[in-house]
PDB file of C-alpha atoms and ligand atoms in Angstrom:
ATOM      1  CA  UNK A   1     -14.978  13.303  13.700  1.00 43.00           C
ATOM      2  CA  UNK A   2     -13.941  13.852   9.855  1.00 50.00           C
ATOM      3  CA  UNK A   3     -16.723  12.157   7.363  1.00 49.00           C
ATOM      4  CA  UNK A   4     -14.276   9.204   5.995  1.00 64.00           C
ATOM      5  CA  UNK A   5     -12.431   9.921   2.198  1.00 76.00           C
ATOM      6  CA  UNK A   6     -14.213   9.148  -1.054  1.00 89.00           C
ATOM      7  CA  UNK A   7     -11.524   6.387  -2.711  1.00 94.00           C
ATOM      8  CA  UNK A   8     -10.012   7.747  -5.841  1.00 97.00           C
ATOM      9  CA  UNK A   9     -10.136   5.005  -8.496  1.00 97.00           C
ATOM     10  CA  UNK A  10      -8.045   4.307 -11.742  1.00 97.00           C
ATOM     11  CA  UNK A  11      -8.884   6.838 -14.475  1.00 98.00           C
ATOM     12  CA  UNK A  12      -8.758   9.548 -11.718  1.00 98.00           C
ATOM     13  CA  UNK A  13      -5.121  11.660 -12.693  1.00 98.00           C
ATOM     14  CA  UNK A  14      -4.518  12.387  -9.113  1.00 97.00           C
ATOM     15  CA  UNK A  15      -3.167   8.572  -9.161  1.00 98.00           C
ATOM     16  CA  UNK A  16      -0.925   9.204 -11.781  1.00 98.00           C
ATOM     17  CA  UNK A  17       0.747  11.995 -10.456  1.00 98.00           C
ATOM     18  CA  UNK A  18       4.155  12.178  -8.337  1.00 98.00           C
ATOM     19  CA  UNK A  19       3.306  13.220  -4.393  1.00 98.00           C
ATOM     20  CA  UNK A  20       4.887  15.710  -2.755  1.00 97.00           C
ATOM     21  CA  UNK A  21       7.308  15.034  -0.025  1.00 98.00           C
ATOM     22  CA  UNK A  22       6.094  16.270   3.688  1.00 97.00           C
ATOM     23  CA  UNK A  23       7.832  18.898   4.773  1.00 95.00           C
ATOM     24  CA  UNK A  24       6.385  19.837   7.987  1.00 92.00           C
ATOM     25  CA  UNK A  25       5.624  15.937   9.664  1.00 90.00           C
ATOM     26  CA  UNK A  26       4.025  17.581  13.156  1.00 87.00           C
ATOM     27  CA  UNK A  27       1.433  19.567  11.722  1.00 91.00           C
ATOM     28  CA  UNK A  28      -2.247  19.186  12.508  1.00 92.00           C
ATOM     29  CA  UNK A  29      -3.281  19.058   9.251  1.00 93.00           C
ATOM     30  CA  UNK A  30      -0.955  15.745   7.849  1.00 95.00           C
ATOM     31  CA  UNK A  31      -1.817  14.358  11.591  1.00 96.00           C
ATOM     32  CA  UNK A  32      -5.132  14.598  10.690  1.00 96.00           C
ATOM     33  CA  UNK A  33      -4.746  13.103   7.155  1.00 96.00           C
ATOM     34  CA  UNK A  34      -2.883  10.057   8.799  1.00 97.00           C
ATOM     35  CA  UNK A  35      -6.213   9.184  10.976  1.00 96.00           C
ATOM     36  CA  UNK A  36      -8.674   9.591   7.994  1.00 95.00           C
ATOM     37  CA  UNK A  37      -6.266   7.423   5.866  1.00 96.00           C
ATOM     38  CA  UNK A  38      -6.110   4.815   9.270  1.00 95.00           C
ATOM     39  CA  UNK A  39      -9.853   5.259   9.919  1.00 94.00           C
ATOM     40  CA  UNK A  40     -10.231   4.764   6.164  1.00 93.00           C
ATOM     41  CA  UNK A  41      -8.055   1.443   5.854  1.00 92.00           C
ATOM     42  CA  UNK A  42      -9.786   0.377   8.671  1.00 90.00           C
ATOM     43  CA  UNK A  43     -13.234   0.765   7.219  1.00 90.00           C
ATOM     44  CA  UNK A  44     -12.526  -0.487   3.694  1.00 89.00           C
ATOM     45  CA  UNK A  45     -10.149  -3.922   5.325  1.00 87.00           C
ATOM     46  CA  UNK A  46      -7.792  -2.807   3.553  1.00 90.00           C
ATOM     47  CA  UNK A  47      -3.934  -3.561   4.031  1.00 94.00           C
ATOM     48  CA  UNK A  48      -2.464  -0.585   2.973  1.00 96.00           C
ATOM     49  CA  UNK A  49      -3.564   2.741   2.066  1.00 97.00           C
ATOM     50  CA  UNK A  50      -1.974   5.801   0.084  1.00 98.00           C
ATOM     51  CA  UNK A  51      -2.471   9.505   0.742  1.00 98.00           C
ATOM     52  CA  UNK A  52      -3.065   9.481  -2.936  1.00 98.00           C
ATOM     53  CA  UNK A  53      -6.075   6.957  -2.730  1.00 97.00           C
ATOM     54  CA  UNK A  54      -7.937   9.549  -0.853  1.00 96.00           C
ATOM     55  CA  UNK A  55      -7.247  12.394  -3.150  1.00 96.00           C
ATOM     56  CA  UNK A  56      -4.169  14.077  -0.890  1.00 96.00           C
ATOM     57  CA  UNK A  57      -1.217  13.960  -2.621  1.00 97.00           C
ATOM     58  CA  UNK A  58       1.528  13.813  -0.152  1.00 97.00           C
ATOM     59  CA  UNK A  59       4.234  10.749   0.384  1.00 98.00           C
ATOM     60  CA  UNK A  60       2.570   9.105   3.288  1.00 98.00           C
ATOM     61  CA  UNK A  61       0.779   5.569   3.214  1.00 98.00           C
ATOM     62  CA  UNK A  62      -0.678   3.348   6.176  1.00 98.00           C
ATOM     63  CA  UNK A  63       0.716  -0.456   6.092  1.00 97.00           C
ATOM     64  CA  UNK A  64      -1.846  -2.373   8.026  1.00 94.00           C
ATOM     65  CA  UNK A  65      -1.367  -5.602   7.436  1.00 90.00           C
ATOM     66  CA  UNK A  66      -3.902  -8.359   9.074  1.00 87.00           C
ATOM     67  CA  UNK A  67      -5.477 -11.139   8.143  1.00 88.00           C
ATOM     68  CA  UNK A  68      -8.700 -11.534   6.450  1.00 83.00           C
ATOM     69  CA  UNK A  69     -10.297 -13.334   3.572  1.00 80.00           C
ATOM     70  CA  UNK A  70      -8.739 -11.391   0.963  1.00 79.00           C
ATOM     71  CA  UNK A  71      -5.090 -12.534   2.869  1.00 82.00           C
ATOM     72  CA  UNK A  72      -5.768 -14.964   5.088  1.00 82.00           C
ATOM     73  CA  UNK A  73      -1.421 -15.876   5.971  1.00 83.00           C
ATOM     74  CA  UNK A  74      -1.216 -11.922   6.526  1.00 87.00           C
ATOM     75  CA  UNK A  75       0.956 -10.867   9.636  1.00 89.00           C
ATOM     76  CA  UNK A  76      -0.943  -8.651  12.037  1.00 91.00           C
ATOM     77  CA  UNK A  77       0.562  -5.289  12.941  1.00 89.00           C
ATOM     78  CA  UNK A  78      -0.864  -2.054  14.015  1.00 91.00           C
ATOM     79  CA  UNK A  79      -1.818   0.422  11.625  1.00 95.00           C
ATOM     80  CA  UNK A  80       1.299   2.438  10.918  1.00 96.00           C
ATOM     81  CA  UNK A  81       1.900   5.594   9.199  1.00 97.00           C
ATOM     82  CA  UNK A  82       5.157   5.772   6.943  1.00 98.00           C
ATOM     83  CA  UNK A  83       5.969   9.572   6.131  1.00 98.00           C
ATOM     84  CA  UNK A  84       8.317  10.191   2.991  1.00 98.00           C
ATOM     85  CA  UNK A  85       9.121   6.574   2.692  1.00 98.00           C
ATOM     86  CA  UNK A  86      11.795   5.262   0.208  1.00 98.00           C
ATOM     87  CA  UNK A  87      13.848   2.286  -0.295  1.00 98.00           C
ATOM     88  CA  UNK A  88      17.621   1.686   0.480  1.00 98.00           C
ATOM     89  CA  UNK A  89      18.085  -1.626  -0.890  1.00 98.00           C
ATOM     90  CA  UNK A  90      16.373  -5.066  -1.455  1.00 98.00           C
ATOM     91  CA  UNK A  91      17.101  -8.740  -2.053  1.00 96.00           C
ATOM     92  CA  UNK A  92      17.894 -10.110  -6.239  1.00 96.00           C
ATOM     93  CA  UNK A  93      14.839 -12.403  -5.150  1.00 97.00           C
ATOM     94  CA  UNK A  94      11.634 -11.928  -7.032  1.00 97.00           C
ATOM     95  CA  UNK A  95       8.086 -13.025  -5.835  1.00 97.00           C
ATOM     96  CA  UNK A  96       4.933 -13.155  -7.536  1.00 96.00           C
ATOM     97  CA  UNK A  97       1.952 -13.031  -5.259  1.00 95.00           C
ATOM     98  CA  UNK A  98      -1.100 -11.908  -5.214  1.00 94.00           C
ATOM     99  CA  UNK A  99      -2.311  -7.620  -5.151  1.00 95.00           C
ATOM    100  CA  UNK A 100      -5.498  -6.187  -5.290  1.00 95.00           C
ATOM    101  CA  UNK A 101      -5.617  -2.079  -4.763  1.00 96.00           C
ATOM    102  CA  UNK A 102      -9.357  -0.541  -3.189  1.00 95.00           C
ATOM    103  CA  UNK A 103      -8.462   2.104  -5.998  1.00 97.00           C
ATOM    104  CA  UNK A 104      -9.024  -1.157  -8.601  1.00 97.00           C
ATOM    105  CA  UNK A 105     -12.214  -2.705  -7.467  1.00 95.00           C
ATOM    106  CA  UNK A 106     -12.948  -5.975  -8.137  1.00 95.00           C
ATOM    107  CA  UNK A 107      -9.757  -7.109  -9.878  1.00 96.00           C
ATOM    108  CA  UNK A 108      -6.986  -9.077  -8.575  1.00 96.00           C
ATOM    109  CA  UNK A 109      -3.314 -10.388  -9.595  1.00 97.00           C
ATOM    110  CA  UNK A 110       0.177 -11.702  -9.297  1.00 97.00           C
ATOM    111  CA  UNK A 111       2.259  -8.939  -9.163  1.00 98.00           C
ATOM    112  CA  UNK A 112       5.982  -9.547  -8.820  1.00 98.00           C
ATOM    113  CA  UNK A 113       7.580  -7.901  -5.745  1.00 98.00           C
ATOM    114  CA  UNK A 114      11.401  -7.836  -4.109  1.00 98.00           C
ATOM    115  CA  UNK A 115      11.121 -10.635  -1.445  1.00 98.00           C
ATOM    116  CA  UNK A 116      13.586  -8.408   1.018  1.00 98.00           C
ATOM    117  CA  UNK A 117      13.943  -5.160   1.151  1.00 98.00           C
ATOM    118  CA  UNK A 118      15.932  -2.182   3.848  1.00 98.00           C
ATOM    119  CA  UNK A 119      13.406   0.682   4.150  1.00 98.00           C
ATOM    120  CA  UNK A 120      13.533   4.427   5.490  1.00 98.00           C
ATOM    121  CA  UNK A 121      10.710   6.027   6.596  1.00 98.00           C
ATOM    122  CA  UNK A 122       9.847   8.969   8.826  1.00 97.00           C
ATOM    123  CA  UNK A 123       7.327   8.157  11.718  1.00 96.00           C
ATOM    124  CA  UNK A 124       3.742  10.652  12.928  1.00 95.00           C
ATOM    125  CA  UNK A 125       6.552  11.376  16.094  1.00 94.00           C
ATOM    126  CA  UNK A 126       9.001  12.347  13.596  1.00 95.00           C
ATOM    127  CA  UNK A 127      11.518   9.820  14.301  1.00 96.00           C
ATOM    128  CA  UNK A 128      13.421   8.248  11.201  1.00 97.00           C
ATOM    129  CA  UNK A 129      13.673   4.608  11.074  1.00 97.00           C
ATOM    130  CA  UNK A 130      15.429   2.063   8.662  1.00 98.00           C
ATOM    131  CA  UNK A 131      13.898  -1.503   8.775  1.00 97.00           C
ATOM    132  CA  UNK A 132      13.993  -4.546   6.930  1.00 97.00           C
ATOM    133  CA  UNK A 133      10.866  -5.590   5.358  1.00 96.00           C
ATOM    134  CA  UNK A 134      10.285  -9.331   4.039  1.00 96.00           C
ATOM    135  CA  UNK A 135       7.498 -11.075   2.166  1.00 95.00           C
ATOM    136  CA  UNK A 136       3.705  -9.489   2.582  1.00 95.00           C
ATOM    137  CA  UNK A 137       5.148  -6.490   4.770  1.00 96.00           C
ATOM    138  CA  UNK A 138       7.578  -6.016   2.065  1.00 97.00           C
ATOM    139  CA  UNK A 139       5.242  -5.869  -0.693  1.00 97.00           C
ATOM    140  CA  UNK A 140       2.468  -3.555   1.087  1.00 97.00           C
ATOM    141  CA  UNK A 141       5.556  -1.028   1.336  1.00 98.00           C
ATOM    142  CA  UNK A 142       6.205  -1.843  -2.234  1.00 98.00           C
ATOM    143  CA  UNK A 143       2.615  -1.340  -4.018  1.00 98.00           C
ATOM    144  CA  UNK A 144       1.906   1.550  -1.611  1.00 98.00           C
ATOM    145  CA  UNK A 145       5.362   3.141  -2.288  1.00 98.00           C
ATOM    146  CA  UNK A 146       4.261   2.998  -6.170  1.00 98.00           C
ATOM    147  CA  UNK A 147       1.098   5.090  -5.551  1.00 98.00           C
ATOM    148  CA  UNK A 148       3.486   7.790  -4.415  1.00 98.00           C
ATOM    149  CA  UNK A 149       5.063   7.767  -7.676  1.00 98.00           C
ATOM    150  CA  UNK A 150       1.568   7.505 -10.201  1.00 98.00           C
ATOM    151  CA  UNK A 151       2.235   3.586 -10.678  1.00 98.00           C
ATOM    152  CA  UNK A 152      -0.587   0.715 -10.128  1.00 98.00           C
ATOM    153  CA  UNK A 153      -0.320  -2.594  -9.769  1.00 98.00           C
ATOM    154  CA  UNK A 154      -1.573  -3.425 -13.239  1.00 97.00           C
ATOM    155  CA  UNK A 155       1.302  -1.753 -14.553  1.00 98.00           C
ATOM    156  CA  UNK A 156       3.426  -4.210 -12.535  1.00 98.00           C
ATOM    157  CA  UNK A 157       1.780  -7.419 -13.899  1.00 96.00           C
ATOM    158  CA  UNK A 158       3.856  -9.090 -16.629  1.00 94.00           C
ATOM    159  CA  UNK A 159       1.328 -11.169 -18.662  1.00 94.00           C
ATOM    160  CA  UNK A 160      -2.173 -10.023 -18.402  1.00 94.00           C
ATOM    161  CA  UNK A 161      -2.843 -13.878 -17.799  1.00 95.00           C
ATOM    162  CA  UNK A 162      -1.712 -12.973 -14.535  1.00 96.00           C
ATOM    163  CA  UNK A 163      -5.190 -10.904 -13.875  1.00 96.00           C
ATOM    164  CA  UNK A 164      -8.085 -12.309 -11.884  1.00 96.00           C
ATOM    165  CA  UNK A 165     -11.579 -11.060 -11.155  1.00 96.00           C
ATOM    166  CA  UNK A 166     -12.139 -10.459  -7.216  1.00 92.00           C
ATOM    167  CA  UNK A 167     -15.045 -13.667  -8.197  1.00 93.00           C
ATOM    168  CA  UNK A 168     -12.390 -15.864  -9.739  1.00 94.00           C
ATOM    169  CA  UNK A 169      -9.427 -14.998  -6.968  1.00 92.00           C
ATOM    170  CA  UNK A 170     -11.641 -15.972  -4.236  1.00 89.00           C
ATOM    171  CA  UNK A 171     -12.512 -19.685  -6.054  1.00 90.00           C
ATOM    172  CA  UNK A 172      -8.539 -20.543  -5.946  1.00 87.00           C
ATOM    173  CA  UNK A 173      -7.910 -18.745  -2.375  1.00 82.00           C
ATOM    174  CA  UNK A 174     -10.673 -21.401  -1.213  1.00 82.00           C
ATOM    175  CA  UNK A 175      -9.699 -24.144  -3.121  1.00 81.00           C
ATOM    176  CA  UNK A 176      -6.076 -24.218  -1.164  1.00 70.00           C
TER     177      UNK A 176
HETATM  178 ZN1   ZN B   1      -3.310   0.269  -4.049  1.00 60.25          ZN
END
């Protein structure tokens, strides 16, 4: 087995840049890049994770959404790879919830996000699919999506009142 990914973190230019698009989606190498970034989610409880993060700058992320104490109301679903992945449309509605990113330790905050949105991705088979996405689902996809194009959350927050230390999150997570 591969040794699991060192986790680029901000200040490293590799998550600024704009990722490549897959070309070739049943090759051994990007099915191999899709376990380490599973295996790597996995290890880290994270619910998301970018080709990017790990230092491979393709457009492929994993959404694997579950609960935990980070997101305790998150849906559970099965680690899945989204190849290529871009959006078609989404809803006028706005939400502000809250994001952390294993590429920002120890920082949270309320990141505004469509509520709805139609997605297109290509699947590790190579099958395209088109789904609707709503609420956490919808902004995994939507933060993940952004570290395919060199954005971080941060740069989504619209008052800097809106930032939280992991410390201070966790005291109003509890307190609900
Ligand atoms: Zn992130």
């Amino acid at each position: 087995m591969k040794q699991e990914f060192t986790i680029a973190e901000i200040g490293n230019p590799i998550l600024r840049s704009q990722a490549k698009p897959i070309q070739n989606i049943i090759d051994r190498n990007i099915s191999e890049l899709i376990d380490s970034l599973i295996r790597t989610a996995i290890a880290s409880k994270g619910v998301g994770i970018a080709a990017p993060q790990i230092s491979q700058s393709y457009r492929l992320f994993i959404v694997a959404s579950h609960p935990s104490d980070r997101y305790p109301y998150a849906p559970t679903m099965p680690p899945t790879a989204m190849i290529n992945p871009r959006i078609l449309s989404h809803s006028e509605e706005v939400v502000k919830d809250w994001e952390g990113c294993l590429s920002v330790p120890g920082v949270r905050g309320l990141v505004p996000r469509y509520r709805e949105i139609e997605v297109e991705y290509t699947t590790r088979q190579g099958e395209t699919k088109q789904e609707i996405l709503t609420d956490f689902i919808a902004r995994i996809f939507q933060h993940e999506l952004d570290h395919l194009d060199g954005i971080l959350f941060l740069d989504r927050i619209k008052n800097q009142a809106d930032l939280y230390t992991e410390a201070e999150y966790r005291q109003i997570i509890n307190s609900n």
